[in-house]
Short mmCIF file of C-alpha atoms in Angstrom, two decimals:
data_model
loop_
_atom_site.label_atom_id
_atom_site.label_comp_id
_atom_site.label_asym_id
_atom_site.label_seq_id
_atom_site.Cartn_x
_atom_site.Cartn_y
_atom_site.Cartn_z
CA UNK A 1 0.00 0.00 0.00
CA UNK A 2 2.92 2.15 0.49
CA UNK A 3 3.53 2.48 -3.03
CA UNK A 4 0.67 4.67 -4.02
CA UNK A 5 2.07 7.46 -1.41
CA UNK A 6 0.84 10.08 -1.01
CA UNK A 7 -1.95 8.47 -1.93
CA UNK A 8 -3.80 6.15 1.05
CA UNK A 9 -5.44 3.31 0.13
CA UNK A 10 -9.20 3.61 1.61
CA UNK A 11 -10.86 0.49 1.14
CA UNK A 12 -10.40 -2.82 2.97
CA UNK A 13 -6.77 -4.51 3.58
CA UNK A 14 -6.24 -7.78 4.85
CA UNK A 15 -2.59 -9.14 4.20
CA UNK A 16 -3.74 -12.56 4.40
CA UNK A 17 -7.49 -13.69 5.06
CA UNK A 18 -7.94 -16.80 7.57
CA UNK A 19 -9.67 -19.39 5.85
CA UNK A 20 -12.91 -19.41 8.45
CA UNK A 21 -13.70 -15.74 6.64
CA UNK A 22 -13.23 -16.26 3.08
CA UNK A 23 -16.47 -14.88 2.28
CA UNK A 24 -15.53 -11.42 3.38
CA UNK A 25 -14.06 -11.74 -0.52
CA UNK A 26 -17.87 -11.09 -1.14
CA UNK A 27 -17.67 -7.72 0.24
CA UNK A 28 -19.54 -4.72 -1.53
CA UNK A 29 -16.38 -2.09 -0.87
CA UNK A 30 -13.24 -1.99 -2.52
CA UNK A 31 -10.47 -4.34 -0.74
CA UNK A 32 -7.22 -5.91 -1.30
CA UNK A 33 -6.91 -9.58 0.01
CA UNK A 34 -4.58 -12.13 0.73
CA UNK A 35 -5.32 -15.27 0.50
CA UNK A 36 -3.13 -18.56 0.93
CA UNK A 37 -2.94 -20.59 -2.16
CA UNK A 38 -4.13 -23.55 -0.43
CA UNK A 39 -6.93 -21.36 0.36
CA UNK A 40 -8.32 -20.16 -2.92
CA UNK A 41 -10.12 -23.08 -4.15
CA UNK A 42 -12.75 -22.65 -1.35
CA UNK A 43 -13.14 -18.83 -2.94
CA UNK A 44 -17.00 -18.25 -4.47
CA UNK A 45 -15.93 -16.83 -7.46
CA UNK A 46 -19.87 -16.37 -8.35
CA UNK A 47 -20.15 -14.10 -5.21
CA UNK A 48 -16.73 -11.65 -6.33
CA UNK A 49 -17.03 -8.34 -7.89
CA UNK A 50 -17.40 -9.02 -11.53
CA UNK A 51 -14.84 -5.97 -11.53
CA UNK A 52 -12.33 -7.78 -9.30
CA UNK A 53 -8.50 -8.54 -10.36
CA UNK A 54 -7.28 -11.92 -9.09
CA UNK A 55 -3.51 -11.88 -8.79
CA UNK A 56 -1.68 -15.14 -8.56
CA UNK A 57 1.69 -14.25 -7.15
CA UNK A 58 2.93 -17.73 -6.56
CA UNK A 59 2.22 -17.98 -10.05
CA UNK A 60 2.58 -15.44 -11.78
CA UNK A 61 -0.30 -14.53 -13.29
CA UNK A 62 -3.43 -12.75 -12.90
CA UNK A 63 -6.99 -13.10 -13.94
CA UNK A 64 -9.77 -10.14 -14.64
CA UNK A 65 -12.60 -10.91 -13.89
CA UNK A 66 -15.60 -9.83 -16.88
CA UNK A 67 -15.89 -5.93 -16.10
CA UNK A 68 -12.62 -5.14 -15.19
CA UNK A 69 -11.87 -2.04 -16.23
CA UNK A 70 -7.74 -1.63 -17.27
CA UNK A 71 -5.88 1.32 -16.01
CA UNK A 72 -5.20 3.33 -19.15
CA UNK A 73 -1.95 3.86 -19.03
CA UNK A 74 -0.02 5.64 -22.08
CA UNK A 75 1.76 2.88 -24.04
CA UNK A 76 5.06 4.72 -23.98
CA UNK A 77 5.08 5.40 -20.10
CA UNK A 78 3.76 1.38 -20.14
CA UNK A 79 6.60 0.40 -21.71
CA UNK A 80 8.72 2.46 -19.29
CA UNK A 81 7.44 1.25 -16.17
CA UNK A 82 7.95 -2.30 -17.57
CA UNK A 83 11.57 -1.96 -18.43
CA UNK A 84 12.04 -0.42 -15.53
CA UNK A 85 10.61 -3.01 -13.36
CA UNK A 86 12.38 -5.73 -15.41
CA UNK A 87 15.76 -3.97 -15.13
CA UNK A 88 15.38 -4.41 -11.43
CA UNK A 89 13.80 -7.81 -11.57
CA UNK A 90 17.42 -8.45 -13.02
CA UNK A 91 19.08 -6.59 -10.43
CA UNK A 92 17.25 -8.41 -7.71
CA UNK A 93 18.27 -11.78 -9.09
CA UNK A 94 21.66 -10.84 -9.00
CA UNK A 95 22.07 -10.13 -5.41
CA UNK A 96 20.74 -10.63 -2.14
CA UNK A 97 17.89 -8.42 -1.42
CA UNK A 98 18.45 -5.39 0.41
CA UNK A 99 16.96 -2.68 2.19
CA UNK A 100 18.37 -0.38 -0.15
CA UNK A 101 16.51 -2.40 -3.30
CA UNK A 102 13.54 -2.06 -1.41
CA UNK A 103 13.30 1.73 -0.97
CA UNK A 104 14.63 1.62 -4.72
CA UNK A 105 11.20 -0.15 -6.17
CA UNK A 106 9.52 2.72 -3.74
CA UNK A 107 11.24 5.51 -5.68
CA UNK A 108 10.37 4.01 -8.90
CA UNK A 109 6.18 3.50 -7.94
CA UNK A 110 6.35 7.34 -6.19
CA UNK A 111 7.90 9.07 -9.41
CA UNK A 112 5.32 7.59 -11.63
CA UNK A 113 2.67 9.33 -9.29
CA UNK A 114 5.11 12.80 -9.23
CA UNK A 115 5.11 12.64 -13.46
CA UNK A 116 1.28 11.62 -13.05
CA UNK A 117 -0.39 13.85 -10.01
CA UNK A 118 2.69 15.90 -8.88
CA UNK A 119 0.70 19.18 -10.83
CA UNK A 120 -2.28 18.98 -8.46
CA UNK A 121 -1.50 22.27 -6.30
CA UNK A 122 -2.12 23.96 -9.68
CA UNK A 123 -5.67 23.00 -9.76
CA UNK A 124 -7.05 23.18 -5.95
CA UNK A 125 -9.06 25.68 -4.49
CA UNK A 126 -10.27 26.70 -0.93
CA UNK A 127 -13.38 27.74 0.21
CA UNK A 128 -13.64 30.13 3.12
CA UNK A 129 -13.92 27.53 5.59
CA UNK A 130 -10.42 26.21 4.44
CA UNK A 131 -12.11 23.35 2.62
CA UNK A 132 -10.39 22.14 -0.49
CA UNK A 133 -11.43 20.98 -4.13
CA UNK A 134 -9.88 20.43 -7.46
CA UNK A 135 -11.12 20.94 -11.14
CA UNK A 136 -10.61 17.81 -12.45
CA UNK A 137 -10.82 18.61 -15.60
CA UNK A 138 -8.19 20.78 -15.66
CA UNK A 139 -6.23 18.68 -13.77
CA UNK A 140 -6.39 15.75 -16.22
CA UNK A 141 -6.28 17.80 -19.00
CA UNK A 142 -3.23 19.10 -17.72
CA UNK A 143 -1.34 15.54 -17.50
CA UNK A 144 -0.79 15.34 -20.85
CA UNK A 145 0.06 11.93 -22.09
CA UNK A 146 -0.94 10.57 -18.66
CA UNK A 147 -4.45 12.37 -18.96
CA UNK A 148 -6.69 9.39 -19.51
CA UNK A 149 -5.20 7.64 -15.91
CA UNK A 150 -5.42 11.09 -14.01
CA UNK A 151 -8.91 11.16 -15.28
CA UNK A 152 -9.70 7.47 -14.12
CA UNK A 153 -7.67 8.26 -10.86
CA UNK A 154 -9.11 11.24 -10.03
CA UNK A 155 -12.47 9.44 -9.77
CA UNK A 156 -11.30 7.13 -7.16
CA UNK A 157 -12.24 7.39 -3.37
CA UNK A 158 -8.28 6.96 -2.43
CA UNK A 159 -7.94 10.32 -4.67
CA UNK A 160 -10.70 12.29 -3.13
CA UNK A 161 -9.78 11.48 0.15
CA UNK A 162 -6.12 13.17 -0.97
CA UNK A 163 -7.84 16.38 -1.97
CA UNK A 164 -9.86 16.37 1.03
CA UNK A 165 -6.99 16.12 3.29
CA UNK A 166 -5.46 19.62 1.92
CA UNK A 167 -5.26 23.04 3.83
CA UNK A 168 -4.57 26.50 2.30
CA UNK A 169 -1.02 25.77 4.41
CA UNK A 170 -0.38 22.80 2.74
CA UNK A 171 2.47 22.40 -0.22
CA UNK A 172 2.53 20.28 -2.60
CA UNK A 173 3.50 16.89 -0.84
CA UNK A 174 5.88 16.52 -3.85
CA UNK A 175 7.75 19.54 -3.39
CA UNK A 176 8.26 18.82 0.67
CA UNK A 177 9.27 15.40 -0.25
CA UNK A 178 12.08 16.45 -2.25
CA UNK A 179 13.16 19.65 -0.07
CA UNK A 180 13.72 16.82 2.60
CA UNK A 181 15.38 14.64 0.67
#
């Protein structure tokens, strides 16, 4: 969950479900779930989200369920992020791991949201009570080849919560980050 800073994930998170409440999986709200492998075959996949994404780790694979909706990312920032991710993949395999690998991946996952969100100051207003909101519009507009996933993200619960956690003091989280180092 860490790697959507400074984004926070809002829904449900369970690292790993015990088997006696698999049916929580059935859950109306948006979660992320662990579940043991050993585990999964029990899972009512009737009862899912018909927008869920199953991820397989141990296997390497994932399946979508019928309305899954992709992120729309922009193929050349796609391919990026995948070379990227392969190049350390690589790395990774090459060593042990490390804690230094670890905050690498991080830095990776929390540029893609600076190139993707790190505009938003430009586009918030505050009310007179302090309150903050965002044209979104503008804001996606304004991403330029990422404008289709600001759009999509900008939608989101996890983003609205962001906005709504502004003051009129606040910088952009962006900025701070990289004035501390």
């Amino acid at each position: 969950m860490q790697l959507l800073y400074p984004l926070q994930w809002q829904g449900i998170y369970i690292p790993v479900l015990p088997q006696e409440i698999l049916d929580a999986t059935s859950s109306p709200v948006p979660f992320v779930i662990g579940i043991l492998k050993q585990h999964a075959k029990e899972l009512d996949e009737d009862a899912l989200d018909e927008e869920c994404l199953m991820v397989y780790i141990s296997e390497k694979r994932y399946e979508k369920r019928p309305n899954f909706t992709d992120i729309p990312f922009n193929k050349k920032f796609r391919k990026k992020l995948t070379l990227d991710l392969k190049l350390y993949k690589a790395k990774i395999a090459k060593a042990e791991r490390t804690s230094d690998q670890t905050v690498e991946i991080g830095d990776m996952f929390y540029e893609f949201m600076r190139t993707c969100i790190g505009h938003y100051a430009d586009h918030v207003t505050f009310d007179e009570n302090g309150e903050s909101d965002i044209d979104l519009t503008s804001f996606s507009d304004s991403a330029g080849v990422h404008s289709e996933f600001v759009w999509q993200l900008s939608k989101t619960q996890v983003f609205s919560s962001f906005v709504q956690g502004l003051t009129p003091e606040s910088k952009n989280i962006f900025d701070e980050t990289s004035d501390n180092g």
